[in-house]
mmCIF file with all atom_site columns, C-alpha atoms in Angstrom:
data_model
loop_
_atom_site.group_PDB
_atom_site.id
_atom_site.type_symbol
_atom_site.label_atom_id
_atom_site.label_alt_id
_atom_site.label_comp_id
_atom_site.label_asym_id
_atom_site.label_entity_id
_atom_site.label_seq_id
_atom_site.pdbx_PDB_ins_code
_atom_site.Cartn_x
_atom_site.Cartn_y
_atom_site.Cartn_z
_atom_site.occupancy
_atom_site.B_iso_or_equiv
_atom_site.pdbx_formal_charge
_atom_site.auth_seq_id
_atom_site.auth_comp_id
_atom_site.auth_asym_id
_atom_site.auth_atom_id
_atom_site.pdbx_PDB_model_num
ATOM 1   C CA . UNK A 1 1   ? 0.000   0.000  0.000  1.00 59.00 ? 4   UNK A CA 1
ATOM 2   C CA . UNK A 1 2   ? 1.324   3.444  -0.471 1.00 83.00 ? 5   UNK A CA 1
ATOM 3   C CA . UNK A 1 3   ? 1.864   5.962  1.998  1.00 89.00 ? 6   UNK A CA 1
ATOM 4   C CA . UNK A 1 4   ? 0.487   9.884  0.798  1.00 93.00 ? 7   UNK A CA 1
ATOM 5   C CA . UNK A 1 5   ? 2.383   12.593 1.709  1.00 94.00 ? 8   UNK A CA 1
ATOM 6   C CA . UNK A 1 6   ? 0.452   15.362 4.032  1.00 96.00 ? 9   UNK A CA 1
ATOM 7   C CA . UNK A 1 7   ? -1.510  18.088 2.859  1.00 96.00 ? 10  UNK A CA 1
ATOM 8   C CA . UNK A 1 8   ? 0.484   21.278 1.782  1.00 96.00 ? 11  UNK A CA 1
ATOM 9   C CA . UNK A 1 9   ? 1.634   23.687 4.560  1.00 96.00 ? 12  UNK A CA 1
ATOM 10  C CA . UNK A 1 10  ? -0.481  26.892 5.322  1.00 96.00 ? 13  UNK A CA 1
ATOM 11  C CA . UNK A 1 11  ? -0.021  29.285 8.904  1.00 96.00 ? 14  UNK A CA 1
ATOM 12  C CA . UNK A 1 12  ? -3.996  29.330 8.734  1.00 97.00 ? 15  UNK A CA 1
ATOM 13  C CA . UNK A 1 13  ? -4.602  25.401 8.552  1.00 97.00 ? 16  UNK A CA 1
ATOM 14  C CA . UNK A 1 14  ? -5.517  24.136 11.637 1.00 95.00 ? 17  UNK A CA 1
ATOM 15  C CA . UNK A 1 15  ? -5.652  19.953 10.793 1.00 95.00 ? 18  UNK A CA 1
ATOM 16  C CA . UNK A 1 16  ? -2.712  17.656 11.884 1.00 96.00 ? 19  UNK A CA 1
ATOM 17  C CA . UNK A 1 17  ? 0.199   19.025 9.549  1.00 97.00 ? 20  UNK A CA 1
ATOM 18  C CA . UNK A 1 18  ? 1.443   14.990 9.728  1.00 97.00 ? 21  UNK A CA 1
ATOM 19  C CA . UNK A 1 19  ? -1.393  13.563 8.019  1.00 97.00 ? 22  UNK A CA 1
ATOM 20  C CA . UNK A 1 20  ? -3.060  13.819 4.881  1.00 96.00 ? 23  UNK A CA 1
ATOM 21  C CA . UNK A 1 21  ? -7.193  14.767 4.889  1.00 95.00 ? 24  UNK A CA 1
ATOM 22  C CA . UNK A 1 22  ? -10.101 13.826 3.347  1.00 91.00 ? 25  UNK A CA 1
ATOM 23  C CA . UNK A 1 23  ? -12.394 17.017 1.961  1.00 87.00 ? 26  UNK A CA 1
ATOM 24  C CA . UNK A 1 24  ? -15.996 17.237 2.878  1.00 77.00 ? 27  UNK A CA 1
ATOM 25  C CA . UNK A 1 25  ? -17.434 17.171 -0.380 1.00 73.00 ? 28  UNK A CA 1
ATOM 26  C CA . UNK A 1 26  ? -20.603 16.170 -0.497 1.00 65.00 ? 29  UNK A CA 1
ATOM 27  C CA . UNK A 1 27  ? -21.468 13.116 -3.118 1.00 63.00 ? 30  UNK A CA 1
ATOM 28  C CA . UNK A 1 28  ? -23.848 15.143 -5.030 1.00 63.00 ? 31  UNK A CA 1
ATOM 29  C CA . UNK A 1 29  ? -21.709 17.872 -5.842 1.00 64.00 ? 32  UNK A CA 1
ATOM 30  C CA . UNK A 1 30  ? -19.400 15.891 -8.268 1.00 65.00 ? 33  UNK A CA 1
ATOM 31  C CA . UNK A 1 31  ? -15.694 17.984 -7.690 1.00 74.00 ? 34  UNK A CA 1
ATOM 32  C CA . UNK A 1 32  ? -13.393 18.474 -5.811 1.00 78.00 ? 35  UNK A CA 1
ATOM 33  C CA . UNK A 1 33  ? -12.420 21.310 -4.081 1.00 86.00 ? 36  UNK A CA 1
ATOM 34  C CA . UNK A 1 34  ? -9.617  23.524 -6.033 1.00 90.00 ? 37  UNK A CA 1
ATOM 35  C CA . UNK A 1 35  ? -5.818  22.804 -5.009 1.00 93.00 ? 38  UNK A CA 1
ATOM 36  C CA . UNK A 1 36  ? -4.336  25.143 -3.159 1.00 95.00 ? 39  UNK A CA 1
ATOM 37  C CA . UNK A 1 37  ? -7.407  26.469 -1.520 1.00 95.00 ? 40  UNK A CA 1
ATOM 38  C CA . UNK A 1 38  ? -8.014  26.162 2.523  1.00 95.00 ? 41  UNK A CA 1
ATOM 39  C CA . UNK A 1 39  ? -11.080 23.956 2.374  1.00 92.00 ? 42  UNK A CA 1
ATOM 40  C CA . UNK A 1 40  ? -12.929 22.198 5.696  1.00 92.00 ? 43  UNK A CA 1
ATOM 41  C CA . UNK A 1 41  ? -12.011 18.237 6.004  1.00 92.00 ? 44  UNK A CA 1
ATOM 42  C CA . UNK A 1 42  ? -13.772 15.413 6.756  1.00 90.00 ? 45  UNK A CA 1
ATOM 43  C CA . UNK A 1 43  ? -12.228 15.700 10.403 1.00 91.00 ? 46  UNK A CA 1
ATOM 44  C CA . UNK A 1 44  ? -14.101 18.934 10.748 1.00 90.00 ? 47  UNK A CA 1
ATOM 45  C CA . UNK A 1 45  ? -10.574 21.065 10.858 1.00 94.00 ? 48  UNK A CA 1
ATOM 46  C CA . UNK A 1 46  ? -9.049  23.153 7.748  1.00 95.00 ? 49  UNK A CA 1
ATOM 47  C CA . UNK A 1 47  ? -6.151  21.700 5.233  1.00 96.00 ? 50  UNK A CA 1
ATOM 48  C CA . UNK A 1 48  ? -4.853  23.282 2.218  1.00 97.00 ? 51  UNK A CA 1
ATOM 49  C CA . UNK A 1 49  ? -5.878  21.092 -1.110 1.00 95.00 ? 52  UNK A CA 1
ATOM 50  C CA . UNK A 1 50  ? -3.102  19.399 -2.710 1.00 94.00 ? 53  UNK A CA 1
ATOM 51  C CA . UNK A 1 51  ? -2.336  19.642 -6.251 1.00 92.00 ? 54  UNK A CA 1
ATOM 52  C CA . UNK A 1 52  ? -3.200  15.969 -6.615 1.00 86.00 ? 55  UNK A CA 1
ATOM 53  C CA . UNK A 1 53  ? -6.034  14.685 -4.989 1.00 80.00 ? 56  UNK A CA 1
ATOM 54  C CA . UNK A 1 54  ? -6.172  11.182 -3.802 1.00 83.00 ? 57  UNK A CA 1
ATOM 55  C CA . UNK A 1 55  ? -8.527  9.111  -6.061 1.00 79.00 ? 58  UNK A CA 1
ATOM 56  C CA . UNK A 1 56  ? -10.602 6.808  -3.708 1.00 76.00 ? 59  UNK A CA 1
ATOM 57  C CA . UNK A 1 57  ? -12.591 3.920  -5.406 1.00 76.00 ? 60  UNK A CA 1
ATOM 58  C CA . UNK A 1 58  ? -15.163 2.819  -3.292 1.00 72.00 ? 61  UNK A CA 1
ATOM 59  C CA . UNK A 1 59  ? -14.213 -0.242 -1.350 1.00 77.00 ? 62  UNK A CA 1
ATOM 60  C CA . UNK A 1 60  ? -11.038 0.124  -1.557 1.00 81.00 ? 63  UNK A CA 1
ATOM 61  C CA . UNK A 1 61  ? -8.796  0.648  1.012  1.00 86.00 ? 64  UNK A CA 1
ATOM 62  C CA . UNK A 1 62  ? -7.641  4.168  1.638  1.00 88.00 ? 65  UNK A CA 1
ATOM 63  C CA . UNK A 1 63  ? -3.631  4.350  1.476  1.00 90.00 ? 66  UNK A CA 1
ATOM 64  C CA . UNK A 1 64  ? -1.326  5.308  4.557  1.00 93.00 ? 67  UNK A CA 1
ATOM 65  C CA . UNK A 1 65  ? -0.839  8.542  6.205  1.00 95.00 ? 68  UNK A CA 1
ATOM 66  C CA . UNK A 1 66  ? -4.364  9.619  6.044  1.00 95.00 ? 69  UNK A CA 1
ATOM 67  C CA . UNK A 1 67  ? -6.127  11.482 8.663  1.00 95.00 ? 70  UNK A CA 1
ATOM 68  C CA . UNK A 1 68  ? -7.563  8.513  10.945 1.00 93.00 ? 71  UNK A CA 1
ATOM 69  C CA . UNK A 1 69  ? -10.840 10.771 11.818 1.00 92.00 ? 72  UNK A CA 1
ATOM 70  C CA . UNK A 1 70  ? -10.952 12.056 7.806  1.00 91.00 ? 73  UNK A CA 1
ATOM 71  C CA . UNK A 1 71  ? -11.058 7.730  7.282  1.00 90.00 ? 74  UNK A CA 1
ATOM 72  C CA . UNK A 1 72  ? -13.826 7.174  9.467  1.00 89.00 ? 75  UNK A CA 1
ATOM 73  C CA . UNK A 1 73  ? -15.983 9.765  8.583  1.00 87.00 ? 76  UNK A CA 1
ATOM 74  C CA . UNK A 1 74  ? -15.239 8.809  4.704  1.00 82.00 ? 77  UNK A CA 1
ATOM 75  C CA . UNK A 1 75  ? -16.059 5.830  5.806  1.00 82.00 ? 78  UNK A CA 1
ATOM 76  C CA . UNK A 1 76  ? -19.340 6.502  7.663  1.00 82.00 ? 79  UNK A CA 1
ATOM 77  C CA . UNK A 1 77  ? -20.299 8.973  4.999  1.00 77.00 ? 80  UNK A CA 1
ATOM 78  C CA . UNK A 1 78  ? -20.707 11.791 7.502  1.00 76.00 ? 81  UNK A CA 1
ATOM 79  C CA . UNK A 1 79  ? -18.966 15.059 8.342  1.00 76.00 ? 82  UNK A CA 1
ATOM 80  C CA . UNK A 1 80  ? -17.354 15.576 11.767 1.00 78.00 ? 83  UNK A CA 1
ATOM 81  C CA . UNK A 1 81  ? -18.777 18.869 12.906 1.00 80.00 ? 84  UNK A CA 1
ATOM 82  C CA . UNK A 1 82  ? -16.189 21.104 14.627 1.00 82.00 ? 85  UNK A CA 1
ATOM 83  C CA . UNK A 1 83  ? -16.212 20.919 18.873 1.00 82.00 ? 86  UNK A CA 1
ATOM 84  C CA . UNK A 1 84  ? -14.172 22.473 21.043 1.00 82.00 ? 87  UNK A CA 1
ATOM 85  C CA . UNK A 1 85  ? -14.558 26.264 22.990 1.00 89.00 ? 88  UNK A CA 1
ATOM 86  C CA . UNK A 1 86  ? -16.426 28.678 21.125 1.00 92.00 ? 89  UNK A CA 1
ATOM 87  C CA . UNK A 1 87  ? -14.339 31.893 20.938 1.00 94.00 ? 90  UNK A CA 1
ATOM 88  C CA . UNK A 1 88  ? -14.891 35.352 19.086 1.00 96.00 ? 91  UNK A CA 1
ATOM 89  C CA . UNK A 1 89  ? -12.429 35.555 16.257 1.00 96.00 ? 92  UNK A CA 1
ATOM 90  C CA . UNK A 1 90  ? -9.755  37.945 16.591 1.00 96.00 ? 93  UNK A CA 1
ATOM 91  C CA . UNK A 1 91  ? -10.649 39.478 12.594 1.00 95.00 ? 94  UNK A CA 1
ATOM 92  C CA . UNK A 1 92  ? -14.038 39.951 12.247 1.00 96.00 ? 95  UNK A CA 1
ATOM 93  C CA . UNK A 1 93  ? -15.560 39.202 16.273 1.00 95.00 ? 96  UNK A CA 1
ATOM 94  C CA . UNK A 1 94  ? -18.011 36.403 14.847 1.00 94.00 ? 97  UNK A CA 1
ATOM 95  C CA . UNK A 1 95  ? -18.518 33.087 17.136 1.00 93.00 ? 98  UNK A CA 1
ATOM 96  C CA . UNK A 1 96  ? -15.924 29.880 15.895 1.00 93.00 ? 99  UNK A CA 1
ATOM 97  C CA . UNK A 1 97  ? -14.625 26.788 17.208 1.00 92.00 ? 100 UNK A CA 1
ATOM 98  C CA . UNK A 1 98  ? -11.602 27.267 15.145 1.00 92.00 ? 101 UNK A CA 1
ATOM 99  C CA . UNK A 1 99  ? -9.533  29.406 17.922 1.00 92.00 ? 102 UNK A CA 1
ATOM 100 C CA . UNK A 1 100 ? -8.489  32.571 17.548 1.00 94.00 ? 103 UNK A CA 1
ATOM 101 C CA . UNK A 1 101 ? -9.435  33.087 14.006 1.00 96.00 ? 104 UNK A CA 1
ATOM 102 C CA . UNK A 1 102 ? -12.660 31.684 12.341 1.00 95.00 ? 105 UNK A CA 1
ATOM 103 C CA . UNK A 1 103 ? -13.133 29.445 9.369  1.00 94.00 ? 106 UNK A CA 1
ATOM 104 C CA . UNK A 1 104 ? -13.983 32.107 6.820  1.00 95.00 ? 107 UNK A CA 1
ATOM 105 C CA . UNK A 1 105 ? -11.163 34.366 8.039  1.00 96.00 ? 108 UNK A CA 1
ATOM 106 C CA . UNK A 1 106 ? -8.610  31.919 7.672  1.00 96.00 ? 109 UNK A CA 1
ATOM 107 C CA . UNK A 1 107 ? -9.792  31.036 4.217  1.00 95.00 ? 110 UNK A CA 1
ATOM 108 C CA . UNK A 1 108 ? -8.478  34.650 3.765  1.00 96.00 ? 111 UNK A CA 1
ATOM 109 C CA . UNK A 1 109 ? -6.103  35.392 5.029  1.00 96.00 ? 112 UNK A CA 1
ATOM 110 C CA . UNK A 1 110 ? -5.080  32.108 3.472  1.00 96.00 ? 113 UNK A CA 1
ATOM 111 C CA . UNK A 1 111 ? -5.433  33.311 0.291  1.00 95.00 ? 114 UNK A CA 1
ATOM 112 C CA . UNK A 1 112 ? -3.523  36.442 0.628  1.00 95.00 ? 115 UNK A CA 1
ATOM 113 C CA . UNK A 1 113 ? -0.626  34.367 2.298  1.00 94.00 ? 116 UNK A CA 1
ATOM 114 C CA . UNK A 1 114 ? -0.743  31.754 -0.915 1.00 93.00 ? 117 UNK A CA 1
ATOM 115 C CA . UNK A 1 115 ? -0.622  34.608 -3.687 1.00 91.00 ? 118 UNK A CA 1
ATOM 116 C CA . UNK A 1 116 ? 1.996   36.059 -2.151 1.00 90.00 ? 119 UNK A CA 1
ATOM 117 C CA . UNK A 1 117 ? 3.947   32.661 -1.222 1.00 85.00 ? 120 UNK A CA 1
ATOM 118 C CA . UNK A 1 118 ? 3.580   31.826 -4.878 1.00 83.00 ? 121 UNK A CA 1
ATOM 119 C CA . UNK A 1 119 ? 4.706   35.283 -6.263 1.00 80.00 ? 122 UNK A CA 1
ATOM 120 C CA . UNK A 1 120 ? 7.917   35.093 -3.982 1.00 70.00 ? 123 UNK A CA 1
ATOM 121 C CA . UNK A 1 121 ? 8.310   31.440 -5.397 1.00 64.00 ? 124 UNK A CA 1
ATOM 122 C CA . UNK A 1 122 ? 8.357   32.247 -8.614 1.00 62.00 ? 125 UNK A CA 1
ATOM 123 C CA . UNK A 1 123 ? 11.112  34.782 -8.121 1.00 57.00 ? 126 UNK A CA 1
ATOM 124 C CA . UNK A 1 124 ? 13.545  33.016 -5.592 1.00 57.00 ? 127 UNK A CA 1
ATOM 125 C CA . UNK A 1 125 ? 15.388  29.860 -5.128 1.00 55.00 ? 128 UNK A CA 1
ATOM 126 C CA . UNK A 1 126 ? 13.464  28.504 -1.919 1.00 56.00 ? 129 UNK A CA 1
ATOM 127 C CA . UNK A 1 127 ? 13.429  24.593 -1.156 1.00 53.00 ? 130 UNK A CA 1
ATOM 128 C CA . UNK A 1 128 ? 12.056  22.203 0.791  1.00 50.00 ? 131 UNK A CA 1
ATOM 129 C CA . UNK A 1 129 ? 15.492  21.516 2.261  1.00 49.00 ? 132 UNK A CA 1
ATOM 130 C CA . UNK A 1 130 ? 15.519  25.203 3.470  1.00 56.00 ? 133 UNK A CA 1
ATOM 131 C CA . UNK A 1 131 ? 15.189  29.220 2.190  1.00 57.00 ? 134 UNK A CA 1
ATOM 132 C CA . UNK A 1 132 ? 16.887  31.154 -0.362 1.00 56.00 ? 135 UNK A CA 1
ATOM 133 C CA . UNK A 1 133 ? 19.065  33.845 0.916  1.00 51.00 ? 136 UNK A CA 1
ATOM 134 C CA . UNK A 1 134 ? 16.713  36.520 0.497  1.00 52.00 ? 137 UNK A CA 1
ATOM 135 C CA . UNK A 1 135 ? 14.337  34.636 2.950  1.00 56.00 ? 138 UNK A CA 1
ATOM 136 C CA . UNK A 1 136 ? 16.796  32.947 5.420  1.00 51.00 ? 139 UNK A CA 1
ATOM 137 C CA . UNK A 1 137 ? 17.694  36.742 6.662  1.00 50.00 ? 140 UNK A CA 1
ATOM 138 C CA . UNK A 1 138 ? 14.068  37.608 7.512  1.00 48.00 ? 141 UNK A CA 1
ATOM 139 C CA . UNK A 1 139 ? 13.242  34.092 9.372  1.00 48.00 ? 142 UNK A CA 1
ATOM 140 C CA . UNK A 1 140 ? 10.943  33.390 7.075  1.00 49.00 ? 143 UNK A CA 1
ATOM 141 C CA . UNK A 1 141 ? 10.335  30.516 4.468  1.00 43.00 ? 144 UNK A CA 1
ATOM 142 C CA . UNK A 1 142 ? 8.220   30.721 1.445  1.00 42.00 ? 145 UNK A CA 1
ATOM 143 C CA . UNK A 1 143 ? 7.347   27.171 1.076  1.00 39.00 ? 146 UNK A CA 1
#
């Protein structure tokens, strides 16, 4: 079986880094979310969407690495709803389970953070082994 690698980084998601996730898409709605968006999973948190989505065929075992509550919800054909302390985000002072900043927020501030990441990409020699010299002198990383 094959082991998938986890969902891309983002400072807004707020599902297990380690893992990959399932999306809550419902059955009816026939696509898949658009890579590189922040999109809710089937674990009720918020991944980014990979360039290449994991085909599931149904009955078949998914592959390694995947979220274990993503599985069983796939699995159940539910969506886990989101629990936890309800706290006023810190952006726009609406009610969310999703800590300091809500759901919609994050989606963007997510998407500022990706056009820009992307830009600076496109114009420096960053790696996944570590940042360009442009980027290692501010901290930073555009991965």
């Amino acid at each position: 079986m094959t082991r998938v690698e986890p969902n891309p980084y983002s400072p807004y998601a707020n599902a297990d880094p380690d893992v990959r996730h399932l999306f809550a898409v419902p059955s009816w709605l026939m696509a898949s979310p658009r890579p590189g968006t922040l999109t809710p999973t089937s674990c009720g948190a918020l991944a980014v969407v990979p360039e290449a989505p994991i085909k599931i065929t149904p009955g078949d075992p998914l592959p390694e690495g995947v979220c274990g509550a993503c599985a069983r919800a796939h699995a159940a054909d539910t969506v886990v709803a989101r629990t936890g302390p309800l706290t006023d985000c810190q952006e726009c002072g609406l009610g969310t389970t999703h800590g300091a900043i809500c759901a919609m927020c994050r989606g963007d501030l997510h998407e500022a953070w990706w056009l820009v990441k992307n830009t600076a990409n496109a114009e420096c020699a960053c790696s996944e082994s570590g940042p360009c010299p442009a980027h290692a002198e501010s901290g930073g990383r555009s991965r």
